[in-house]
Every structure is written in structure tokens, then in C-alpha cells.
Amino acid sequence: MDRGHKELMALINRLADGMENNEQKESCSNMLGQFVERIGRHFLAEEEMMDRHHYPKTMEHKALHASMLEDVLAFKRAYDTGGNAESVTLLVILDSWLKRDMLDADKELAKFVATIG
Ligand SMILES: [Fe+2]
Ligand SMILES: [Fe+2]
């Protein structure tokens, strides 16, 4: 789980660099698409784990995933249609939000799985 998070964060950092340095929009958009795909897979894997272990906070955690995914998709849409400058700001918000919420919720899940495991 932690390795997955590190990979996602690395991808977001690379994306932020690319956007800051005004790299080709197409390549940033590709990275963003990759991020969407990876984060979707990551969430799915966690959700399977929650279901398997009858995690008591499954609904809550799934709702968090859904709203994060929605935000990421909204960001992608905004980036693909809009300018660059705002995207960088949005990305910073997205990044800190993902870090805080994702890690907090997942820490709880990991703890639960460890105690029953
Ligand atoms: Fe996670
Ligand atoms: Fe999660």
C-alpha cells in the first residue's frame, strides 16, 4: 500500500514539475491520464481489501475515494480545456489534499488489517 502511495506521489511531483516548466501540454496531459488510471487501480485494490476484511469504515473510505477521483477528473478536464497557470495552483491543492486525506484514511485501514491479520 505504501509503495503504491509513493508511486502516486512521484507521479504527481513529476506532473507538477512538467507543468511548472511549461513542458508540452500533450505530455503533461498524458501523465495526468496515467495518474488517473493508476489512482483508480489503487483505490480499487484498497476497496477489494476492505470488502475482503469487512472493514467497518468501508462506506466512508469508498466515499472518500469517489470524491478524490472526481476531483482528479475535474482537474484533468480543467487542465485539458483551460490554461496552465491556474492548473499549477490547482495541482498544489490537489497534492496536499491527496497527501493528507489519502494517508490518514489508509493508515487507519492498514492498522485494522494488521490487527485482524
Ligand atoms: Fe491509498
Ligand atoms: Fe484509500
XYZ file of C-alpha atoms and ligand atoms in Angstrom:
119
model
C 0.000 0.000 0.000
C 2.776 2.422 0.920
C 4.715 1.678 -2.205
C 1.617 2.492 -4.197
C 1.347 5.835 -2.448
C 4.963 6.658 -3.127
C 4.466 5.905 -6.798
C 1.387 8.103 -6.948
C 3.197 10.946 -5.206
C 6.187 10.576 -7.505
C 3.855 10.851 -10.471
C 2.191 13.955 -9.073
C 5.581 15.542 -8.426
C 6.712 14.833 -11.949
C 3.483 16.297 -13.213
C 3.927 19.440 -11.121
C 7.458 19.846 -12.478
C 6.250 19.425 -16.012
C 3.505 21.981 -15.588
C 5.758 24.471 -13.840
C 8.376 24.209 -16.535
C 5.746 24.556 -19.215
C 6.501 21.256 -20.776
C 4.463 20.221 -23.769
C 0.849 20.201 -22.856
C 0.385 16.877 -24.537
C 2.994 15.180 -22.398
C 1.533 16.682 -19.210
C -1.894 15.554 -20.256
C -0.571 12.063 -20.840
C 0.988 11.995 -17.399
C -2.249 13.185 -15.944
C -4.107 10.425 -17.749
C -1.647 7.927 -16.364
C -2.211 9.293 -12.887
C -5.987 8.956 -13.237
C -5.594 5.361 -14.320
C -3.157 4.484 -11.552
C -5.123 6.117 -8.805
C -8.250 4.325 -9.996
C -6.461 0.993 -9.795
C -5.020 1.875 -6.414
C -8.438 2.714 -4.998
C -9.930 -0.457 -6.405
C -7.259 -2.610 -4.779
C -7.906 -0.968 -1.424
C -11.628 -1.377 -1.793
C -11.228 -5.076 -2.509
C -9.165 -5.361 0.642
C -11.815 -3.530 2.667
C -14.547 -5.810 1.346
C -12.483 -8.896 1.980
C -11.838 -7.947 5.601
C -15.264 -6.457 6.268
C -13.666 -3.192 7.218
C -16.170 -1.223 9.328
C -15.417 2.098 7.646
C -15.692 0.769 4.106
C -18.523 3.082 3.054
C -16.782 6.152 4.368
C -13.470 5.254 2.790
C -15.070 4.410 -0.542
C -16.862 7.755 -0.495
C -13.531 9.473 0.071
C -12.054 7.640 -2.902
C -15.002 8.583 -5.072
C -14.759 12.256 -4.227
C -10.986 12.256 -4.745
C -11.376 10.608 -8.100
C -13.998 13.160 -9.031
C -11.638 15.991 -8.102
C -8.813 14.473 -10.069
C -11.055 14.074 -13.103
C -12.313 17.635 -12.740
C -8.729 18.787 -12.581
C -7.913 16.864 -15.745
C -10.863 18.389 -17.543
C -9.865 21.866 -16.385
C -6.295 21.276 -17.490
C -7.228 19.876 -20.866
C -9.543 22.757 -21.661
C -8.001 25.608 -19.704
C -4.786 27.489 -19.163
C -1.602 26.472 -17.462
C -1.180 28.906 -14.572
C -4.350 28.000 -12.725
C -3.602 24.346 -13.248
C -0.418 24.591 -11.253
C -2.269 26.158 -8.332
C -4.979 23.542 -8.519
C -2.386 20.842 -8.631
C -0.801 22.117 -5.428
C -4.177 21.951 -3.685
C -4.852 18.503 -5.066
C -1.452 17.311 -3.976
C -1.763 18.418 -0.344
C -5.310 17.146 -0.178
C -4.364 13.748 -1.546
C -1.442 13.504 0.820
C -3.431 14.340 3.929
C -6.702 12.544 3.318
C -5.365 9.567 1.479
C -2.670 8.857 4.006
C -4.900 9.387 7.046
C -7.678 7.133 5.825
C -5.256 4.499 4.608
C -3.308 4.487 7.838
C -6.492 3.549 9.643
C -7.216 0.808 7.158
C -3.691 -0.575 7.438
C -3.955 -0.618 11.209
C -7.231 -2.509 11.044
C -5.905 -5.093 8.624
C -2.797 -5.551 10.768
C -4.808 -6.225 13.932
C -7.025 -8.850 12.348
C -4.327 -10.220 10.068
Fe -4.262 4.502 -0.699
Fe -7.658 4.819 0.443
